[in-house]
Short mmCIF file of C-alpha atoms in Angstrom, two decimals:
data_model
loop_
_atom_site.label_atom_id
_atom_site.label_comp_id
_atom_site.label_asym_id
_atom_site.label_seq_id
_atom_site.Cartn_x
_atom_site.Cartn_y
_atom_site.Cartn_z
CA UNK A 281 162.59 27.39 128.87
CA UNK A 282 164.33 28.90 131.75
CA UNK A 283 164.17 32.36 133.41
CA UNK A 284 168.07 33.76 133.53
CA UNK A 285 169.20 35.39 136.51
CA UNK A 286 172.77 36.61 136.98
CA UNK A 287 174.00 33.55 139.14
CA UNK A 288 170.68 31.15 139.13
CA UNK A 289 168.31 30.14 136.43
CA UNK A 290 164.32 29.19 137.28
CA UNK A 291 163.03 26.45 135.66
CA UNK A 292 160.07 24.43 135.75
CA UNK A 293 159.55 21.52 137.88
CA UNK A 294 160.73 18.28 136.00
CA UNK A 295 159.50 14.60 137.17
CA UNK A 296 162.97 14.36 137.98
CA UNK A 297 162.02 16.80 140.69
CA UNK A 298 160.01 14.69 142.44
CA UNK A 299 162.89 13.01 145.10
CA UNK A 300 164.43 16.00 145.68
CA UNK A 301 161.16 18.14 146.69
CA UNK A 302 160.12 15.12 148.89
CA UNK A 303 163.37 15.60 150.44
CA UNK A 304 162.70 19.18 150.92
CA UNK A 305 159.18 19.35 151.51
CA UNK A 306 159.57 16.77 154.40
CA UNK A 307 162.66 18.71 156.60
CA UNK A 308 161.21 20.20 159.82
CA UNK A 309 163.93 22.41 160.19
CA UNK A 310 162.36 24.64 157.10
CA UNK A 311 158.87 24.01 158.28
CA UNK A 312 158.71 27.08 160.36
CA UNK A 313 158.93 29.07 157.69
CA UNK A 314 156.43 27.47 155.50
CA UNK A 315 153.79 26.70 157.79
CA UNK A 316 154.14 22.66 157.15
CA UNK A 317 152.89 20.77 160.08
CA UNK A 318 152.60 17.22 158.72
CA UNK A 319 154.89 15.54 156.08
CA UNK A 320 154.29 15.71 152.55
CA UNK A 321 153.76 12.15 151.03
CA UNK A 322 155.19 10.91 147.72
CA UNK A 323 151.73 10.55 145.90
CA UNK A 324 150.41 14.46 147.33
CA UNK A 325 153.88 15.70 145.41
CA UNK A 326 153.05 13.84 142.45
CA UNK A 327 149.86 15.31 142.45
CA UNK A 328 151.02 18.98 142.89
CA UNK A 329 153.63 18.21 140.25
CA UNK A 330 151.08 16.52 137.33
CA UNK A 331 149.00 20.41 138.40
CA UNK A 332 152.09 22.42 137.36
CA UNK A 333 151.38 21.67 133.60
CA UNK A 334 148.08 23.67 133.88
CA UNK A 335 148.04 27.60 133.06
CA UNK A 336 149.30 29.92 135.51
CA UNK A 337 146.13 31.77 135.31
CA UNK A 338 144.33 28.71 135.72
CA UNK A 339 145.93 27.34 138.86
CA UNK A 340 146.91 30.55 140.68
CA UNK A 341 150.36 29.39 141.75
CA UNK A 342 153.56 28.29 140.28
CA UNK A 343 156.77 26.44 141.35
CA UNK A 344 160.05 26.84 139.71
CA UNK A 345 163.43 25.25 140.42
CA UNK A 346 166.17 27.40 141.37
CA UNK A 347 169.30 25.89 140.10
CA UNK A 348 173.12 27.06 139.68
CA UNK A 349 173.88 28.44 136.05
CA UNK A 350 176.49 26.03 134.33
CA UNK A 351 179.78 27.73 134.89
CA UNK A 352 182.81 28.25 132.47
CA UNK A 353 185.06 25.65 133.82
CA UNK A 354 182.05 23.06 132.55
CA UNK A 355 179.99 22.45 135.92
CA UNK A 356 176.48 21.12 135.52
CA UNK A 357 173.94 22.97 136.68
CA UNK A 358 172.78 21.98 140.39
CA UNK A 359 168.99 22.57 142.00
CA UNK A 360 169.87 24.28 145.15
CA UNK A 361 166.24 25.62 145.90
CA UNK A 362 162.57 26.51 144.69
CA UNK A 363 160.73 29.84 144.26
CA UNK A 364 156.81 30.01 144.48
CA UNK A 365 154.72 32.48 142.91
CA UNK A 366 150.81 32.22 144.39
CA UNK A 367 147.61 33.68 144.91
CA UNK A 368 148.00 35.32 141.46
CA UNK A 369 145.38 37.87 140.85
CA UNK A 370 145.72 39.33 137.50
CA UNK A 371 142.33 41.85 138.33
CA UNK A 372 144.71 43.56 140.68
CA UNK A 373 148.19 42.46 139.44
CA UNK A 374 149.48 41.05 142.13
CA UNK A 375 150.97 37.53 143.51
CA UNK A 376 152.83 36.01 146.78
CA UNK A 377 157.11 35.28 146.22
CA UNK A 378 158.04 32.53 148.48
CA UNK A 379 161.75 31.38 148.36
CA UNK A 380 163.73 28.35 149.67
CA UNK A 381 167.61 27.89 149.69
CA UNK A 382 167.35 24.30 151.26
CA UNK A 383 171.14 23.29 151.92
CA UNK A 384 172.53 25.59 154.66
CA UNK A 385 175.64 25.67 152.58
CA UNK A 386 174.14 26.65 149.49
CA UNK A 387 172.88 29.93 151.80
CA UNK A 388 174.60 32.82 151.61
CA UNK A 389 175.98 32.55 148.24
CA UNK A 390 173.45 35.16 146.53
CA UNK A 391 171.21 32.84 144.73
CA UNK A 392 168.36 33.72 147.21
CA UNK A 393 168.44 37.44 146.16
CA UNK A 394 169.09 36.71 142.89
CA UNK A 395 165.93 34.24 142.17
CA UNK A 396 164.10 37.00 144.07
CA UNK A 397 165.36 39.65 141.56
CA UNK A 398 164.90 37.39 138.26
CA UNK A 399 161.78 36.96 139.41
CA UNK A 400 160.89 40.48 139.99
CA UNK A 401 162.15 40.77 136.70
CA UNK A 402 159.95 37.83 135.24
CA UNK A 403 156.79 39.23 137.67
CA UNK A 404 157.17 42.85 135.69
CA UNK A 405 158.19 42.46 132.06
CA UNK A 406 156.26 38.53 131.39
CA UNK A 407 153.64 38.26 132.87
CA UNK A 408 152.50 42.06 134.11
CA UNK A 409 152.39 42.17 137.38
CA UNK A 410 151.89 45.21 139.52
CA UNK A 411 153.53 44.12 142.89
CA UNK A 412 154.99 40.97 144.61
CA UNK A 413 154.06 40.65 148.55
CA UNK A 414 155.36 38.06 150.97
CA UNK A 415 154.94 37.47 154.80
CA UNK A 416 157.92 36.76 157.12
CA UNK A 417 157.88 36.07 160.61
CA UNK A 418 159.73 38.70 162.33
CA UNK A 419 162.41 37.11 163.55
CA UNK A 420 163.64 35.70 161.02
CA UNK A 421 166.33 38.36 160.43
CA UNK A 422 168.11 36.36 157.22
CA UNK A 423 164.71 36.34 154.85
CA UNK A 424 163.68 40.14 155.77
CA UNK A 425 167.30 40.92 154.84
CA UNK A 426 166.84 39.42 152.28
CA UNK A 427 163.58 40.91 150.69
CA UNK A 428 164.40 44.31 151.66
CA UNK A 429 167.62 44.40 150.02
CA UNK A 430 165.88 43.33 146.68
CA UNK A 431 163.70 46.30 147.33
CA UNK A 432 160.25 44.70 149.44
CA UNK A 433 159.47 46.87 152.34
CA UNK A 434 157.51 46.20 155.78
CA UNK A 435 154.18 47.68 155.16
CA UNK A 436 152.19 45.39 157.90
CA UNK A 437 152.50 43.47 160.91
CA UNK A 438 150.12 40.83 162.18
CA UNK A 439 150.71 40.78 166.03
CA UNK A 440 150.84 37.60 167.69
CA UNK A 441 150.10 36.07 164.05
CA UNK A 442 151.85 32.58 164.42
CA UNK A 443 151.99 29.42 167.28
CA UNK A 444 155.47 28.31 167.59
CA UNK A 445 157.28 26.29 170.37
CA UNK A 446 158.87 29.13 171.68
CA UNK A 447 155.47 31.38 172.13
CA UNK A 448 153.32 33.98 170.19
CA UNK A 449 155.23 35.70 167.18
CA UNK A 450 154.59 38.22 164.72
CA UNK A 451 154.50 38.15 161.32
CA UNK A 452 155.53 41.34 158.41
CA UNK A 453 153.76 41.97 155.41
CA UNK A 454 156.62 43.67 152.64
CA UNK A 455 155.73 44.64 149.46
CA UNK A 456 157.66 45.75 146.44
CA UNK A 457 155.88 47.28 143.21
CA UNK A 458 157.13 46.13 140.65
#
């Protein structure tokens, strides 16, 4: 099954999968954003992987492959990045959107904003969910540009939130009901 956006589908994380999120789970230049401070080893991502075939409910979190829909002119369809949904709480309808673009050239080419938006979509209608929430360090102009043109606005800042080599930095809460 996948989830259909206009540009991107979701899917579920394959076996296949497995290179290609070692790949991306191990590049420091993305761990800034997703709070990685030691490499991810081969074995821990098979783990994680053999846990995505429980329930949703059950496991709180889910991982889905972002990947190019197959175009008219016959292209295959090509992973380009992952979307998280975690911290599901279905008493209060609510769950954390994480999103990752990995290639820089694959960035900028609207399948960010539309995973975000199918899975608004997905979040609402499938499996009832209230609002989606996400945390974004402040400077990072691109992502808060990103949720708050699919509709996610600031509604909190943690000062002085996260370590980084450069100093101290804040980090927003945004929010969009769904």
């Amino acid at each position: 099954m996948h989830i259909e956006g206009e540009r991107i589908r979701l899917r579920a994380v394959e076996p296949t999968d497995i290179d290609r999120m070692y790949v991306w789970e191990n590049d420091a230049s993305v761990w800034a954003v997703s709070g990685t401070l030691v490499p991810f080893s081969r074995h821990t991502l098979q783990r994680f992987l053999e846990e995505q075939q429980y329930d949703l409910l059950q496991t709180r979190q889910q991982r889905l492959i972002i990947e190019t829909r197959p175009s008219a002119v016959g292209d295959a369809p090509r992973a380009v990045g992952a979307a998280d949904l975690f911290e599901l709480d279905m008493l209060h309808r609510r769950a954390g959107i994480g999103i990752l673009i990995h290639a820089p050239e694959d960035r900028s080419r609207g399948y960010a904003r539309d995973a975000v938006e199918t899975l608004c979509r997905h979040g609402r209608e499938v499996l009832g969910l209230h609002q989606l929430w996400c945390t974004v360090r402040a400077d990072n102009a691109a992502s808060l540009r990103l949720f708050e043109a699919c509709g996610f606005e600031r509604t909190g800042c943690k000062r002085d939130w996260l370590r980084t080599p450069e100093g101290w930095r804040d980090e927003l809460l945004l929010q969009r009901m769904l």
